[in-house]
Amino acid sequence: MGRIDTLLATMTLDEKIGQLNMVAASRVVTGPGELRDLHEGIRTGRIGNLLNLWGADETRAVQRLAMEESRLGIPLLMGLDVIHGHHTIFPVSLAEACQFAPDLWEKTARAAAEEAAEDGVALTFAPMLDVARDPRWGRIIESPGEDPWIACQMAAAKTRGFQGLDLAARDSLAATDKHLCAYSAVTAGREYASADVSERALHEIYLPPFASAVAAGVAAIMPAFIDVAGAPMTANAKLLQGWLRGVVGFDGVLISDYNSVAELLNHGVAADLVEAAALALNAGVDIDMTSGAYIQCLPEALQRGLVTMTAIGASVRRVLKLKERLGLFDDPYRRGSVPLQASRAAERRELAREAGRRAIVLLSNRTEVLPLSPEIRHIAVIGPLAAASGEMLGSWASAGRPEDAVSILDGLKAALPQCRIDHAAGVEITGEKTDGISAAVDLCAEAAIVVLCLGESAAMSGEAASRVDLGLPGRQRALAQTILGLGKPVVVTLSSGRPLTMPWLFERADAVLATWFLGHEAGHAVADVLTGKFNPTGRLPLSWPRHVGQVPIFYNELPSGRPYAPGVHYSSTYLDLPPTPQFPFGHGLSYSRFALSDLRCEPTRVRAGETVEVSLAVHNESPVDGDVTLFLFVRDPVASVARPLLEVKGMQKAALAARERKDVTWRLPVEDLSFVGQSLERVLELGRFEIHVGQSADAAGLLSSAIELAK
Ligand code: BGC
């Protein structure tokens, strides 16, 4: 008998359920629920998993209890939200998505895994793969943006990065892809609300990233808190057992979200905690995170005949198997047994700076005020986000210390030592006070240029941070309008966890940059872009709305029977705004200028199983070296179901020296033209397909060609 069979044969019912129980050990509490008597629970085998504990000594101490003082000596699994860094904090996920760089996505996850594993952590609750189309929802900051194909690439890259080549290695973390699924589609963007999405949207938009993560070998998956069309995900046997385990073949561990098993009562699908525990277990949820429902109620659920020993055993086996894969049985202390590698801190800060500057999106450069002239000798840095170093860490900072973050102000000072840099906040991020505005105005009087740092606080996005107003909070608009009225060049940086709607600002500011929350190196990264030391290459992974009334807004929408036509009353639009975004998916400027030409598809007539080579020429027409970002879109103009106007099927970045011309090529497998048919099966339909390539989803900038799929 193998180790796991032997254990299963020896374990009492309580010890078995203990392996399905995860409690907060908390340095941080991330949701409701009381701390249990941790040590006693570990000794008795009633607690098999922890979250929110890190530190070599802290994790070793509790692991020792499990190994030496519990009857069977089964190691604990310790998980933590290592989302965008652990000690070194990288840009938030939405900002990372702007990089469109799978190699970098993997590298930052790897670095985070190494740091967290050094701290005794073995599992992270990341990456989050919720394709997000509604910026009212605060967790859009944790998302890969609006495109499912991009989310699939991120799923694979992040899973590889966290898990490394060998899950048992001392520097690997088990990844937990979350939140399955459609959490981002909550009604009206309101946190924890219901999501009523079609089966087609599930299979085309929200589920594919999870299949991609499974293909990359992900160890764990977390169902979402919410219900999808009345079926709470924590009890959704159809999607968890039927689709995820059955169709996709996921054989890893399903971990509930925080307290969500007990919350099945609030959803109104369980009469008591016993029923809730049974529903979740039968849906395939192996680990109950913090609700205590399993440990308290599964014995009674067994007695009532609501669950079977077989189902409990299967879940326990999956948890033990994960612990085995992580190498915890062989050496429960392997993570946390090497001293923190301070020597690598500088290298990781460098990676954070690189990740930060690649995430910045230059939204506008109306008067070409950027990059800043090297002649500038006096800058006024105004606004409540200028010196707000702590805010730069974003919504999940793990073990990252706020005091180690570089503010935009400090980044600029370090980059421009010869320049006089004055600073005034003017107003606070939120709040009604405006009495600081006049001092800020005075400070601008002699400056050659103003860098105006606006945005949200870190706490205004992330979990439980939905907003109905996507404008600037507090009195920042008053500050901005006053500064914009001074007649000086104004460069605006927007620190936020979502796109902010303010057409008035984009009309008047000389340049605007989306700087999100870039982590520890935020200030240096922003300064690199402002000074032109780094030529911006970040692109929007979502459509940036003009107004909150336009959301949800996304490029890959279905065609309307009455498509939008400016000036046509009976066309798909609004009376008071066009339906188009402020900036389309993929938008982002560079200090270089690229021209695309000569789009070719070879062959133009293809059959199933073949590959099309799509190529084009890119010309850097400017005297500045830079990176171009290209998207390969397809459209199936006539199919058995309406197909999106555009769908990303590829992306590429290419570095071009000044004036350089280059060919860029994709190999597009014909199978990528398949879609979810009327009966929700995948179909590949014959006929003509449009192939488009562009630097964004803006139809005006696309090169177009077509291929024919024949029998
Ligand atoms: C969040 C999860 C997170 C968990 C553990 C929950 O509130 O929804 O994303 O992983 O807490 O902290």
PDB file of N, CA, C and O and ligand atoms in Angstrom, residues 30-31 51-52 81 83 125 139 142 178-179 183 192 222 225 257-258 289 396 463, ligand 1:
ATOM      1  N   THR A  30      -8.945  38.046   6.360  1.00  0.00           N
ATOM      2  CA  THR A  30      -9.465  38.544   5.079  1.00  0.00           C
ATOM      3  C   THR A  30     -10.957  38.320   4.937  1.00  0.00           C
ATOM      4  O   THR A  30     -11.496  38.409   3.864  1.00  0.00           O
ATOM      5  N   GLY A  31     -11.646  38.025   6.003  1.00  0.00           N
ATOM      6  CA  GLY A  31     -13.083  37.858   5.895  1.00  0.00           C
ATOM      7  C   GLY A  31     -13.669  37.568   7.263  1.00  0.00           C
ATOM      8  O   GLY A  31     -12.936  37.508   8.262  1.00  0.00           O
ATOM      9  N   LEU A  51      -4.383  29.290   6.497  1.00  0.00           N
ATOM     10  CA  LEU A  51      -4.077  30.391   5.596  1.00  0.00           C
ATOM     11  C   LEU A  51      -3.664  31.605   6.406  1.00  0.00           C
ATOM     12  O   LEU A  51      -3.943  31.692   7.609  1.00  0.00           O
ATOM     13  N   ASN A  52      -2.971  32.476   5.730  1.00  0.00           N
ATOM     14  CA  ASN A  52      -2.551  33.761   6.294  1.00  0.00           C
ATOM     15  C   ASN A  52      -1.451  33.666   7.354  1.00  0.00           C
ATOM     16  O   ASN A  52      -1.382  34.508   8.242  1.00  0.00           O
ATOM     17  N   ASP A  81      -2.395  34.600   0.212  1.00  0.00           N
ATOM     18  CA  ASP A  81      -2.665  35.341  -1.016  1.00  0.00           C
ATOM     19  C   ASP A  81      -1.388  36.031  -1.496  1.00  0.00           C
ATOM     20  O   ASP A  81      -1.159  37.199  -1.209  1.00  0.00           O
ATOM     21  N   ILE A  83      -0.240  37.434  -4.421  1.00  0.00           N
ATOM     22  CA  ILE A  83      -0.956  37.770  -5.655  1.00  0.00           C
ATOM     23  C   ILE A  83      -0.024  38.436  -6.662  1.00  0.00           C
ATOM     24  O   ILE A  83       0.146  37.971  -7.770  1.00  0.00           O
ATOM     25  N   PHE A 125      -3.176  31.643  -3.307  1.00  0.00           N
ATOM     26  CA  PHE A 125      -4.520  31.772  -3.881  1.00  0.00           C
ATOM     27  C   PHE A 125      -4.430  32.695  -5.092  1.00  0.00           C
ATOM     28  O   PHE A 125      -4.940  33.817  -5.091  1.00  0.00           O
ATOM     29  N   ARG A 139     -12.759  44.279  -8.077  1.00  0.00           N
ATOM     30  CA  ARG A 139     -11.738  43.251  -8.277  1.00  0.00           C
ATOM     31  C   ARG A 139     -11.251  43.203  -9.715  1.00  0.00           C
ATOM     32  O   ARG A 139     -10.437  42.346 -10.051  1.00  0.00           O
ATOM     33  N   GLU A 142      -7.654  42.900  -9.956  1.00  0.00           N
ATOM     34  CA  GLU A 142      -6.957  41.616  -9.828  1.00  0.00           C
ATOM     35  C   GLU A 142      -7.061  40.792 -11.100  1.00  0.00           C
ATOM     36  O   GLU A 142      -6.593  39.658 -11.148  1.00  0.00           O
ATOM     37  N   LYS A 178      -8.436  31.129  -9.599  1.00  0.00           N
ATOM     38  CA  LYS A 178      -9.709  31.553  -9.026  1.00  0.00           C
ATOM     39  C   LYS A 178     -10.302  32.651  -9.882  1.00  0.00           C
ATOM     40  O   LYS A 178      -9.590  33.216 -10.715  1.00  0.00           O
ATOM     41  N   HIS A 179     -11.559  32.997  -9.734  1.00  0.00           N
ATOM     42  CA  HIS A 179     -12.587  32.342  -8.948  1.00  0.00           C
ATOM     43  C   HIS A 179     -13.541  31.739  -9.971  1.00  0.00           C
ATOM     44  O   HIS A 179     -14.111  32.491 -10.752  1.00  0.00           O
ATOM     45  N   TYR A 183     -17.437  35.561 -11.667  1.00  0.00           N
ATOM     46  CA  TYR A 183     -17.525  36.465 -10.514  1.00  0.00           C
ATOM     47  C   TYR A 183     -17.524  37.916 -10.996  1.00  0.00           C
ATOM     48  O   TYR A 183     -18.227  38.775 -10.449  1.00  0.00           O
ATOM     49  N   TYR A 192     -20.194  40.696  -4.662  1.00  0.00           N
ATOM     50  CA  TYR A 192     -20.868  39.533  -4.072  1.00  0.00           C
ATOM     51  C   TYR A 192     -22.289  39.330  -4.597  1.00  0.00           C
ATOM     52  O   TYR A 192     -23.034  38.510  -4.057  1.00  0.00           O
ATOM     53  N   MET A 222     -10.263  27.573  -7.043  1.00  0.00           N
ATOM     54  CA  MET A 222     -11.208  28.096  -6.048  1.00  0.00           C
ATOM     55  C   MET A 222     -12.510  28.509  -6.731  1.00  0.00           C
ATOM     56  O   MET A 222     -12.489  29.353  -7.627  1.00  0.00           O
ATOM     57  N   PHE A 225     -17.401  33.026  -4.779  1.00  0.00           N
ATOM     58  CA  PHE A 225     -18.400  33.228  -3.718  1.00  0.00           C
ATOM     59  C   PHE A 225     -19.844  33.195  -4.233  1.00  0.00           C
ATOM     60  O   PHE A 225     -20.767  32.877  -3.519  1.00  0.00           O
ATOM     61  N   ASP A 257     -13.963  29.444  -1.322  1.00  0.00           N
ATOM     62  CA  ASP A 257     -13.541  30.781  -0.937  1.00  0.00           C
ATOM     63  C   ASP A 257     -13.898  30.999   0.532  1.00  0.00           C
ATOM     64  O   ASP A 257     -14.603  30.202   1.152  1.00  0.00           O
ATOM     65  N   TYR A 258     -13.392  32.088   1.056  1.00  0.00           N
ATOM     66  CA  TYR A 258     -13.449  32.387   2.491  1.00  0.00           C
ATOM     67  C   TYR A 258     -14.885  32.315   3.033  1.00  0.00           C
ATOM     68  O   TYR A 258     -15.731  33.128   2.656  1.00  0.00           O
ATOM     69  N   MET A 289     -12.660  26.552   3.352  1.00  0.00           N
ATOM     70  CA  MET A 289     -11.837  27.633   3.898  1.00  0.00           C
ATOM     71  C   MET A 289     -12.628  28.418   4.939  1.00  0.00           C
ATOM     72  O   MET A 289     -13.578  29.124   4.608  1.00  0.00           O
ATOM     73  N   TRP A 396      -3.435  43.792  -2.785  1.00  0.00           N
ATOM     74  CA  TRP A 396      -2.925  42.662  -1.996  1.00  0.00           C
ATOM     75  C   TRP A 396      -1.429  42.882  -1.858  1.00  0.00           C
ATOM     76  O   TRP A 396      -0.711  42.780  -2.853  1.00  0.00           O
ATOM     77  N   GLU A 463     -11.194  43.560  -3.321  1.00  0.00           N
ATOM     78  CA  GLU A 463     -12.417  42.937  -2.808  1.00  0.00           C
ATOM     79  C   GLU A 463     -13.259  43.936  -2.018  1.00  0.00           C
ATOM     80  O   GLU A 463     -12.718  44.791  -1.306  1.00  0.00           O
TER      81      GLU A 463
HETATM   82  C1  BGC B   1     -11.145  36.243  -1.528  1.00  0.00           C
HETATM   83  C2  BGC B   1     -10.167  35.298  -2.169  1.00  0.00           C
HETATM   84  C3  BGC B   1      -8.993  35.070  -1.267  1.00  0.00           C
HETATM   85  C4  BGC B   1      -9.496  34.564   0.075  1.00  0.00           C
HETATM   86  C5  BGC B   1      -8.384  34.243   1.065  1.00  0.00           C
HETATM   87  C6  BGC B   1     -11.464  35.887  -0.088  1.00  0.00           C
HETATM   88  O1  BGC B   1     -12.143  36.902   0.568  1.00  0.00           O
HETATM   89  O2  BGC B   1     -12.330  36.279  -2.297  1.00  0.00           O
HETATM   90  O3  BGC B   1      -9.768  35.789  -3.419  1.00  0.00           O
HETATM   91  O4  BGC B   1      -8.085  34.175  -1.846  1.00  0.00           O
HETATM   92  O5  BGC B   1     -10.319  35.556   0.654  1.00  0.00           O
HETATM   93  O6  BGC B   1      -7.823  35.373   1.579  1.00  0.00           O
END
